[in-house]
Amino acid sequence: MNPNMLERHLVSRLKFKYLQLLVTVGEQRNIFKASQIHNMAQPAATKIIRDIESALNIELFDRSSRGVTPTLYGEVLIKHAKLILSQVKHASEELSSLQGGLTGRVTVGSLLAASATLLPNAIARLKKNRPNVSVSLREGTGDRLIKSLKIDDLDIMVGRIPEVPDQDGLTNEVLYHEPVVIVARADHPLQSRKNLTLHDLVDQQWILPPRETMLRSEIDGAFHREGLDVPVNPVESVSILTNRTLLKNTDMITALPLQVVLTYEEIGLMKRLDIPLIIEPGPIGVTLRAQRQLPPAAQYLLEALREEAEKLTSRYKEIF
């Protein structure tokens, strides 16, 4: 089928509710569950999927006794269906915002560096000034959140700025630079030692970020610059709750953004070790889709993030 003919088929066949059904089937991997979510009979949902496949002469899903899995064609169509639905959602939110001035919804992805202070304070500021704006928060590693950002499942990603090439269609805005410090529980045996170096710590039990994260790459680089191997058999985790409990109950040590550590130092759960910074303070900020105008609710949050970042910058000047 030539491109012009395929375009006409897509426009004529893909009604709005069909796009919603396609996305839900892709998420649920099950037509029956998707039909229940959309309050329709399974045969009707199955017929819609088959009609689209027949009209386009492609298979959107592989069927099995366990459900359905999107084919390559299905993944492409679902990706673009999500983008269309997201734009319609943003249009609705912008119209509502113009009418009421204070409504809307923002979906934000959070990396570890933003989760302790920057993002919570920005959300609190947003809710104080615009209480009718809804906020949906998702946490994860940078690679996973970037994928969601690219398909408009997220409005904003906040945290340590990832290295994204221009062709990825993303753009970064640096808000401030965050030091990373090495910590252990407050009564850890190493707390009594002064002027520690990485040589003193290489044989300790470590909690480290996963290998695919930028922070882990920088930590590994710090050991290599000292002629050391990266600590063996670390626990690889970005779960702050899990890491906090491990630090409290064991002799493990870890490297964390300073803002996370300050929060726990205030209540005596952990304390910085006496060792100089092993990596340069990293850029903390927001990652957005380039060439896309943020919906009003997301713009409100971005403004709150900028204001809170200014306060953190002033605080770091006092500490260092």
mmCIF file of C-alpha atoms in Angstrom:
data_model
loop_
_atom_site.group_PDB
_atom_site.id
_atom_site.type_symbol
_atom_site.label_atom_id
_atom_site.label_comp_id
_atom_site.label_asym_id
_atom_site.label_seq_id
_atom_site.Cartn_x
_atom_site.Cartn_y
_atom_site.Cartn_z
ATOM 1 C CA MET A 1 0.000 0.000 0.000
ATOM 2 C CA ASN A 2 1.492 3.349 -1.021
ATOM 3 C CA PRO A 3 1.957 6.049 1.672
ATOM 4 C CA ASN A 4 -0.894 8.274 0.452
ATOM 5 C CA MET A 5 -3.363 5.404 0.409
ATOM 6 C CA LEU A 6 -2.203 4.256 3.864
ATOM 7 C CA GLU A 7 -2.669 7.774 5.213
ATOM 8 C CA ARG A 8 -6.249 7.911 3.891
ATOM 9 C CA HIS A 9 -7.009 4.536 5.487
ATOM 10 C CA LEU A 10 -5.613 5.668 8.832
ATOM 11 C CA VAL A 11 -7.613 8.894 8.828
ATOM 12 C CA SER A 12 -10.843 7.156 7.814
ATOM 13 C CA ARG A 13 -10.526 4.126 10.116
ATOM 14 C CA LEU A 14 -8.928 5.307 13.334
ATOM 15 C CA LYS A 15 -11.659 6.967 15.329
ATOM 16 C CA PHE A 16 -10.755 8.451 18.698
ATOM 17 C CA LYS A 17 -12.220 5.526 20.657
ATOM 18 C CA TYR A 18 -10.282 3.111 18.458
ATOM 19 C CA LEU A 19 -7.041 4.817 19.413
ATOM 20 C CA GLN A 20 -7.952 4.510 23.087
ATOM 21 C CA LEU A 21 -8.727 0.815 22.638
ATOM 22 C CA LEU A 22 -5.439 0.178 20.806
ATOM 23 C CA VAL A 23 -3.426 1.780 23.596
ATOM 24 C CA THR A 24 -5.273 -0.138 26.307
ATOM 25 C CA VAL A 25 -4.884 -3.485 24.508
ATOM 26 C CA GLY A 26 -1.168 -2.740 24.172
ATOM 27 C CA GLU A 27 -0.905 -1.986 27.903
ATOM 28 C CA GLN A 28 -3.047 -4.876 29.127
ATOM 29 C CA ARG A 29 -1.823 -7.447 26.592
ATOM 30 C CA ASN A 30 -5.374 -8.783 26.739
ATOM 31 C CA ILE A 31 -8.383 -7.809 24.610
ATOM 32 C CA PHE A 32 -10.915 -8.996 27.196
ATOM 33 C CA LYS A 33 -9.401 -6.827 29.950
ATOM 34 C CA ALA A 34 -9.184 -3.874 27.571
ATOM 35 C CA SER A 35 -12.823 -4.272 26.562
ATOM 36 C CA GLN A 36 -13.860 -4.254 30.235
ATOM 37 C CA ILE A 37 -11.941 -1.030 30.842
ATOM 38 C CA HIS A 38 -13.782 0.593 27.921
ATOM 39 C CA ASN A 39 -17.175 -0.878 28.878
ATOM 40 C CA MET A 40 -17.646 -2.814 25.666
ATOM 41 C CA ALA A 41 -18.162 -6.466 24.825
ATOM 42 C CA GLN A 42 -15.047 -8.465 23.942
ATOM 43 C CA PRO A 43 -16.395 -9.439 20.483
ATOM 44 C CA ALA A 44 -16.878 -5.748 19.681
ATOM 45 C CA ALA A 45 -13.318 -4.936 20.770
ATOM 46 C CA THR A 46 -11.940 -7.874 18.791
ATOM 47 C CA LYS A 47 -13.872 -6.764 15.703
ATOM 48 C CA ILE A 48 -12.459 -3.222 15.942
ATOM 49 C CA ILE A 49 -8.886 -4.551 16.088
ATOM 50 C CA ARG A 50 -9.479 -6.944 13.196
ATOM 51 C CA ASP A 51 -11.181 -4.248 11.104
ATOM 52 C CA ILE A 52 -8.166 -1.971 11.522
ATOM 53 C CA GLU A 53 -5.800 -4.807 10.621
ATOM 54 C CA SER A 54 -7.884 -5.701 7.587
ATOM 55 C CA ALA A 55 -8.128 -2.093 6.394
ATOM 56 C CA LEU A 56 -4.368 -1.560 6.714
ATOM 57 C CA ASN A 57 -3.450 -5.102 5.643
ATOM 58 C CA ILE A 58 -1.106 -5.537 8.621
ATOM 59 C CA GLU A 59 -1.053 -7.581 11.824
ATOM 60 C CA LEU A 60 -1.122 -5.358 14.906
ATOM 61 C CA PHE A 61 -0.979 -8.118 17.540
ATOM 62 C CA ASP A 62 0.348 -11.650 17.844
ATOM 63 C CA ARG A 63 -2.292 -13.833 19.480
ATOM 64 C CA SER A 64 -1.632 -16.661 21.933
ATOM 65 C CA SER A 65 -3.483 -18.498 24.683
ATOM 66 C CA ARG A 66 -1.957 -16.054 27.208
ATOM 67 C CA GLY A 67 -3.160 -12.922 25.443
ATOM 68 C CA VAL A 68 -1.816 -10.621 22.731
ATOM 69 C CA THR A 69 1.529 -8.959 22.072
ATOM 70 C CA PRO A 70 1.985 -5.951 19.778
ATOM 71 C CA THR A 71 3.846 -6.658 16.549
ATOM 72 C CA LEU A 72 6.344 -4.136 15.202
ATOM 73 C CA TYR A 73 3.457 -2.519 13.307
ATOM 74 C CA GLY A 74 1.347 -2.541 16.452
ATOM 75 C CA GLU A 75 4.073 -0.883 18.518
ATOM 76 C CA VAL A 76 4.419 1.931 15.958
ATOM 77 C CA LEU A 77 0.666 2.534 15.784
ATOM 78 C CA ILE A 78 0.282 2.410 19.584
ATOM 79 C CA LYS A 79 3.175 4.863 20.022
ATOM 80 C CA HIS A 80 1.541 7.397 17.723
ATOM 81 C CA ALA A 81 -1.888 6.742 19.230
ATOM 82 C CA LYS A 82 -0.451 7.701 22.629
ATOM 83 C CA LEU A 83 0.950 10.912 21.181
ATOM 84 C CA ILE A 84 -2.400 11.827 19.621
ATOM 85 C CA LEU A 85 -4.322 11.064 22.819
ATOM 86 C CA SER A 86 -1.783 13.011 24.856
ATOM 87 C CA GLN A 87 -2.141 16.070 22.633
ATOM 88 C CA VAL A 88 -5.931 15.888 22.884
ATOM 89 C CA LYS A 89 -5.602 15.635 26.682
ATOM 90 C CA HIS A 90 -3.309 18.664 26.779
ATOM 91 C CA ALA A 91 -5.675 20.619 24.550
ATOM 92 C CA SER A 92 -8.519 19.850 26.940
ATOM 93 C CA GLU A 93 -6.424 20.876 29.931
ATOM 94 C CA GLU A 94 -5.385 24.124 28.262
ATOM 95 C CA LEU A 95 -8.992 24.983 27.419
ATOM 96 C CA SER A 96 -10.013 24.230 31.005
ATOM 97 C CA SER A 97 -7.131 26.316 32.277
ATOM 98 C CA LEU A 98 -8.168 29.236 30.107
ATOM 99 C CA GLN A 99 -11.698 28.944 31.456
ATOM 100 C CA GLY A 100 -10.850 28.508 35.118
ATOM 101 C CA GLY A 101 -7.276 29.664 35.298
ATOM 102 C CA LEU A 102 -6.282 27.208 38.011
ATOM 103 C CA THR A 103 -6.927 23.657 36.757
ATOM 104 C CA GLY A 104 -5.032 20.994 34.840
ATOM 105 C CA ARG A 105 -2.851 17.944 35.338
ATOM 106 C CA VAL A 106 0.898 17.408 35.158
ATOM 107 C CA THR A 107 2.728 14.082 35.001
ATOM 108 C CA VAL A 108 6.307 14.279 36.227
ATOM 109 C CA GLY A 109 9.085 11.699 36.273
ATOM 110 C CA SER A 110 11.494 11.941 39.203
ATOM 111 C CA LEU A 111 15.083 10.783 39.499
ATOM 112 C CA LEU A 112 16.719 10.274 42.896
ATOM 113 C CA ALA A 113 18.461 13.659 43.071
ATOM 114 C CA ALA A 114 15.139 15.528 42.859
ATOM 115 C CA SER A 115 13.097 13.292 45.124
ATOM 116 C CA ALA A 116 14.230 14.545 48.543
ATOM 117 C CA THR A 117 13.719 18.295 48.397
ATOM 118 C CA LEU A 118 13.497 19.974 44.996
ATOM 119 C CA LEU A 119 10.442 18.182 43.629
ATOM 120 C CA PRO A 120 8.470 17.854 46.898
ATOM 121 C CA ASN A 121 8.964 21.557 47.647
ATOM 122 C CA ALA A 122 8.015 22.519 44.101
ATOM 123 C CA ILE A 123 4.862 20.403 44.269
ATOM 124 C CA ALA A 124 3.958 21.969 47.622
ATOM 125 C CA ARG A 125 4.456 25.446 46.132
ATOM 126 C CA LEU A 126 2.344 24.502 43.116
ATOM 127 C CA LYS A 127 -0.494 23.089 45.224
ATOM 128 C CA LYS A 128 -0.468 26.149 47.475
ATOM 129 C CA ASN A 129 -0.826 28.541 44.542
ATOM 130 C CA ARG A 130 -2.964 26.328 42.304
ATOM 131 C CA PRO A 131 -4.720 23.732 44.496
ATOM 132 C CA ASN A 132 -6.882 22.394 41.654
ATOM 133 C CA VAL A 133 -3.897 21.252 39.587
ATOM 134 C CA SER A 134 -3.414 17.473 39.788
ATOM 135 C CA VAL A 135 0.082 15.993 39.967
ATOM 136 C CA SER A 136 0.983 12.432 38.970
ATOM 137 C CA LEU A 137 4.474 11.319 40.059
ATOM 138 C CA ARG A 138 6.519 8.472 38.607
ATOM 139 C CA GLU A 139 9.941 7.387 39.852
ATOM 140 C CA GLY A 140 12.534 5.356 37.996
ATOM 141 C CA THR A 141 15.903 5.317 36.281
ATOM 142 C CA GLY A 142 16.708 7.847 33.604
ATOM 143 C CA ASP A 143 16.547 5.448 30.661
ATOM 144 C CA ARG A 144 13.016 4.331 31.551
ATOM 145 C CA LEU A 145 11.700 7.817 32.221
ATOM 146 C CA ILE A 146 13.186 9.137 28.982
ATOM 147 C CA LYS A 147 11.248 6.512 27.039
ATOM 148 C CA SER A 148 8.043 7.681 28.719
ATOM 149 C CA LEU A 149 8.917 11.320 28.027
ATOM 150 C CA LYS A 150 9.431 10.639 24.325
ATOM 151 C CA ILE A 151 5.917 9.229 23.910
ATOM 152 C CA ASP A 152 4.308 11.956 26.015
ATOM 153 C CA ASP A 153 3.552 9.706 28.978
ATOM 154 C CA LEU A 154 5.434 12.353 30.984
ATOM 155 C CA ASP A 155 5.326 16.133 30.763
ATOM 156 C CA ILE A 156 8.598 16.735 32.627
ATOM 157 C CA MET A 157 11.492 14.654 33.955
ATOM 158 C CA VAL A 158 13.303 16.104 36.994
ATOM 159 C CA GLY A 159 16.654 15.096 38.436
ATOM 160 C CA ARG A 160 20.230 14.651 37.347
ATOM 161 C CA ILE A 161 20.434 15.864 33.753
ATOM 162 C CA PRO A 162 20.944 12.948 31.335
ATOM 163 C CA GLU A 163 23.176 13.100 28.304
ATOM 164 C CA VAL A 164 20.688 13.175 25.438
ATOM 165 C CA PRO A 165 21.753 13.706 21.822
ATOM 166 C CA ASP A 166 19.985 16.441 19.865
ATOM 167 C CA GLN A 167 18.314 13.951 17.565
ATOM 168 C CA ASP A 168 16.446 12.414 20.510
ATOM 169 C CA GLY A 169 14.044 15.333 20.407
ATOM 170 C CA LEU A 170 14.694 16.265 24.041
ATOM 171 C CA THR A 171 16.064 19.368 25.696
ATOM 172 C CA ASN A 172 17.589 20.010 29.124
ATOM 173 C CA GLU A 173 17.424 22.976 31.462
ATOM 174 C CA VAL A 174 19.991 23.026 34.288
ATOM 175 C CA LEU A 175 18.587 24.463 37.528
ATOM 176 C CA TYR A 176 21.579 24.006 39.867
ATOM 177 C CA HIS A 177 24.533 21.699 40.557
ATOM 178 C CA GLU A 178 24.264 19.028 43.237
ATOM 179 C CA PRO A 179 27.275 17.555 45.108
ATOM 180 C CA VAL A 180 27.362 13.792 45.654
ATOM 181 C CA VAL A 181 28.697 12.675 49.043
ATOM 182 C CA ILE A 182 29.602 9.333 50.584
ATOM 183 C CA VAL A 183 27.573 8.343 53.626
ATOM 184 C CA ALA A 184 27.033 5.613 56.186
ATOM 185 C CA ARG A 185 24.916 5.258 59.299
ATOM 186 C CA ALA A 186 25.679 7.748 62.054
ATOM 187 C CA ASP A 187 27.483 5.198 64.279
ATOM 188 C CA HIS A 188 29.366 3.413 61.497
ATOM 189 C CA PRO A 189 32.984 2.546 62.477
ATOM 190 C CA LEU A 190 34.313 4.747 59.662
ATOM 191 C CA GLN A 191 32.673 7.843 61.156
ATOM 192 C CA SER A 192 35.499 8.133 63.673
ATOM 193 C CA ARG A 193 38.163 8.259 60.953
ATOM 194 C CA LYS A 194 39.336 11.507 59.391
ATOM 195 C CA ASN A 195 40.723 12.309 55.940
ATOM 196 C CA LEU A 196 39.445 9.149 54.285
ATOM 197 C CA THR A 197 40.255 8.341 50.648
ATOM 198 C CA LEU A 198 38.748 5.942 48.127
ATOM 199 C CA HIS A 199 41.628 3.573 48.913
ATOM 200 C CA ASP A 200 40.195 3.284 52.440
ATOM 201 C CA LEU A 201 36.710 2.518 51.114
ATOM 202 C CA VAL A 202 37.236 0.186 48.168
ATOM 203 C CA ASP A 203 36.869 -2.960 50.300
ATOM 204 C CA GLN A 204 33.713 -1.796 52.060
ATOM 205 C CA GLN A 205 30.272 -3.152 51.258
ATOM 206 C CA TRP A 206 28.697 -0.653 48.855
ATOM 207 C CA ILE A 207 25.272 0.295 47.617
ATOM 208 C CA LEU A 208 25.682 1.724 44.105
ATOM 209 C CA PRO A 209 23.318 2.989 41.410
ATOM 210 C CA PRO A 210 22.627 0.557 38.524
ATOM 211 C CA ARG A 211 25.261 0.372 35.806
ATOM 212 C CA GLU A 212 23.077 2.094 33.223
ATOM 213 C CA THR A 213 22.823 5.312 35.268
ATOM 214 C CA MET A 214 25.033 8.348 34.700
ATOM 215 C CA LEU A 215 25.864 8.636 38.420
ATOM 216 C CA ARG A 216 27.191 5.077 38.455
ATOM 217 C CA SER A 217 29.404 5.846 35.460
ATOM 218 C CA GLU A 218 30.857 8.841 37.310
ATOM 219 C CA ILE A 219 31.440 6.847 40.505
ATOM 220 C CA ASP A 220 33.176 4.065 38.554
ATOM 221 C CA GLY A 221 35.321 6.725 36.885
ATOM 222 C CA ALA A 222 36.383 8.111 40.265
ATOM 223 C CA PHE A 223 37.713 4.694 41.347
ATOM 224 C CA HIS A 224 39.482 4.154 38.044
ATOM 225 C CA ARG A 225 41.203 7.547 38.273
ATOM 226 C CA GLU A 226 42.679 6.415 41.598
ATOM 227 C CA GLY A 227 43.899 3.187 39.987
ATOM 228 C CA LEU A 228 41.282 1.163 41.877
ATOM 229 C CA ASP A 229 38.768 -1.435 40.796
ATOM 230 C CA VAL A 230 35.110 -0.670 41.402
ATOM 231 C CA PRO A 231 33.926 -2.321 44.663
ATOM 232 C CA VAL A 232 32.925 -5.923 44.024
ATOM 233 C CA ASN A 233 29.432 -7.319 44.545
ATOM 234 C CA PRO A 234 27.692 -4.058 45.398
ATOM 235 C CA VAL A 235 23.962 -3.853 45.954
ATOM 236 C CA GLU A 236 22.677 -2.014 42.875
ATOM 237 C CA SER A 237 19.638 0.037 43.833
ATOM 238 C CA VAL A 238 17.991 3.430 43.386
ATOM 239 C CA SER A 239 15.270 2.692 45.930
ATOM 240 C CA ILE A 240 15.808 5.259 48.661
ATOM 241 C CA LEU A 241 13.644 3.315 51.127
ATOM 242 C CA THR A 242 15.594 0.084 50.595
ATOM 243 C CA ASN A 243 18.932 1.886 50.709
ATOM 244 C CA ARG A 244 17.979 3.766 53.862
ATOM 245 C CA THR A 245 17.138 0.516 55.664
ATOM 246 C CA LEU A 246 20.322 -1.187 54.468
ATOM 247 C CA LEU A 247 22.429 1.737 55.672
ATOM 248 C CA LYS A 248 20.675 1.733 59.028
ATOM 249 C CA ASN A 249 20.995 -2.018 59.668
ATOM 250 C CA THR A 250 24.377 -2.864 58.114
ATOM 251 C CA ASP A 251 27.904 -1.506 57.645
ATOM 252 C CA MET A 252 27.194 -0.646 54.007
ATOM 253 C CA ILE A 253 28.132 2.736 52.582
ATOM 254 C CA THR A 254 26.853 4.583 49.530
ATOM 255 C CA ALA A 255 27.123 7.751 47.472
ATOM 256 C CA LEU A 256 24.047 9.983 47.441
ATOM 257 C CA PRO A 257 23.050 13.463 46.297
ATOM 258 C CA LEU A 258 23.696 15.903 49.131
ATOM 259 C CA GLN A 259 20.077 16.997 49.363
ATOM 260 C CA VAL A 260 18.984 13.423 50.060
ATOM 261 C CA VAL A 261 21.643 13.108 52.760
ATOM 262 C CA LEU A 262 20.790 16.400 54.476
ATOM 263 C CA THR A 263 17.212 15.215 54.890
ATOM 264 C CA TYR A 264 18.344 12.085 56.737
ATOM 265 C CA GLU A 265 21.146 13.776 58.690
ATOM 266 C CA GLU A 266 18.520 16.000 60.291
ATOM 267 C CA ILE A 267 16.904 12.939 61.894
ATOM 268 C CA GLY A 268 20.172 11.115 62.632
ATOM 269 C CA LEU A 269 19.703 8.239 60.180
ATOM 270 C CA MET A 270 22.916 8.767 58.242
ATOM 271 C CA LYS A 271 25.983 10.964 58.192
ATOM 272 C CA ARG A 272 28.578 12.034 55.661
ATOM 273 C CA LEU A 273 31.978 10.372 55.868
ATOM 274 C CA ASP A 274 35.052 12.599 56.101
ATOM 275 C CA ILE A 275 36.183 12.286 52.497
ATOM 276 C CA PRO A 276 36.472 14.965 49.792
ATOM 277 C CA LEU A 277 33.993 14.979 46.922
ATOM 278 C CA ILE A 278 34.942 12.173 44.536
ATOM 279 C CA ILE A 279 33.084 13.627 41.528
ATOM 280 C CA GLU A 280 32.224 17.117 40.398
ATOM 281 C CA PRO A 281 28.781 18.411 41.430
ATOM 282 C CA GLY A 282 26.346 17.251 38.780
ATOM 283 C CA PRO A 283 23.729 19.273 36.906
ATOM 284 C CA ILE A 284 20.206 18.948 38.313
ATOM 285 C CA GLY A 285 17.304 20.171 36.260
ATOM 286 C CA VAL A 286 14.471 19.279 33.943
ATOM 287 C CA THR A 287 14.322 17.329 30.697
ATOM 288 C CA LEU A 288 11.539 18.169 28.267
ATOM 289 C CA ARG A 289 10.455 17.261 24.781
ATOM 290 C CA ALA A 290 11.895 19.795 22.370
ATOM 291 C CA GLN A 291 9.538 21.748 20.133
ATOM 292 C CA ARG A 292 6.578 20.971 22.378
ATOM 293 C CA GLN A 293 4.681 23.631 24.271
ATOM 294 C CA LEU A 294 4.026 22.541 27.825
ATOM 295 C CA PRO A 295 0.398 22.470 28.968
ATOM 296 C CA PRO A 296 -0.360 25.161 31.565
ATOM 297 C CA ALA A 297 -0.239 22.800 34.572
ATOM 298 C CA ALA A 298 3.230 21.578 33.586
ATOM 299 C CA GLN A 299 4.360 25.155 33.025
ATOM 300 C CA TYR A 300 3.186 26.047 36.541
ATOM 301 C CA LEU A 301 5.264 23.193 37.964
ATOM 302 C CA LEU A 302 8.311 24.211 35.926
ATOM 303 C CA GLU A 303 8.087 27.715 37.365
ATOM 304 C CA ALA A 304 7.857 26.278 40.895
ATOM 305 C CA LEU A 305 10.914 24.084 40.228
ATOM 306 C CA ARG A 306 12.911 27.110 39.113
ATOM 307 C CA GLU A 307 11.953 29.054 42.246
ATOM 308 C CA GLU A 308 12.847 26.167 44.577
ATOM 309 C CA ALA A 309 16.142 25.623 42.745
ATOM 310 C CA GLU A 310 17.161 29.212 43.502
ATOM 311 C CA LYS A 311 16.664 28.542 47.213
ATOM 312 C CA LEU A 312 18.779 25.369 47.041
ATOM 313 C CA THR A 313 21.545 27.218 45.211
ATOM 314 C CA SER A 314 21.687 29.798 47.999
ATOM 315 C CA ARG A 315 21.766 27.044 50.631
ATOM 316 C CA TYR A 316 24.705 25.279 48.951
ATOM 317 C CA LYS A 317 26.667 28.511 48.870
ATOM 318 C CA GLU A 318 26.378 28.591 52.663
ATOM 319 C CA ILE A 319 27.495 24.945 53.056
ATOM 320 C CA PHE A 320 30.452 25.040 50.682
#
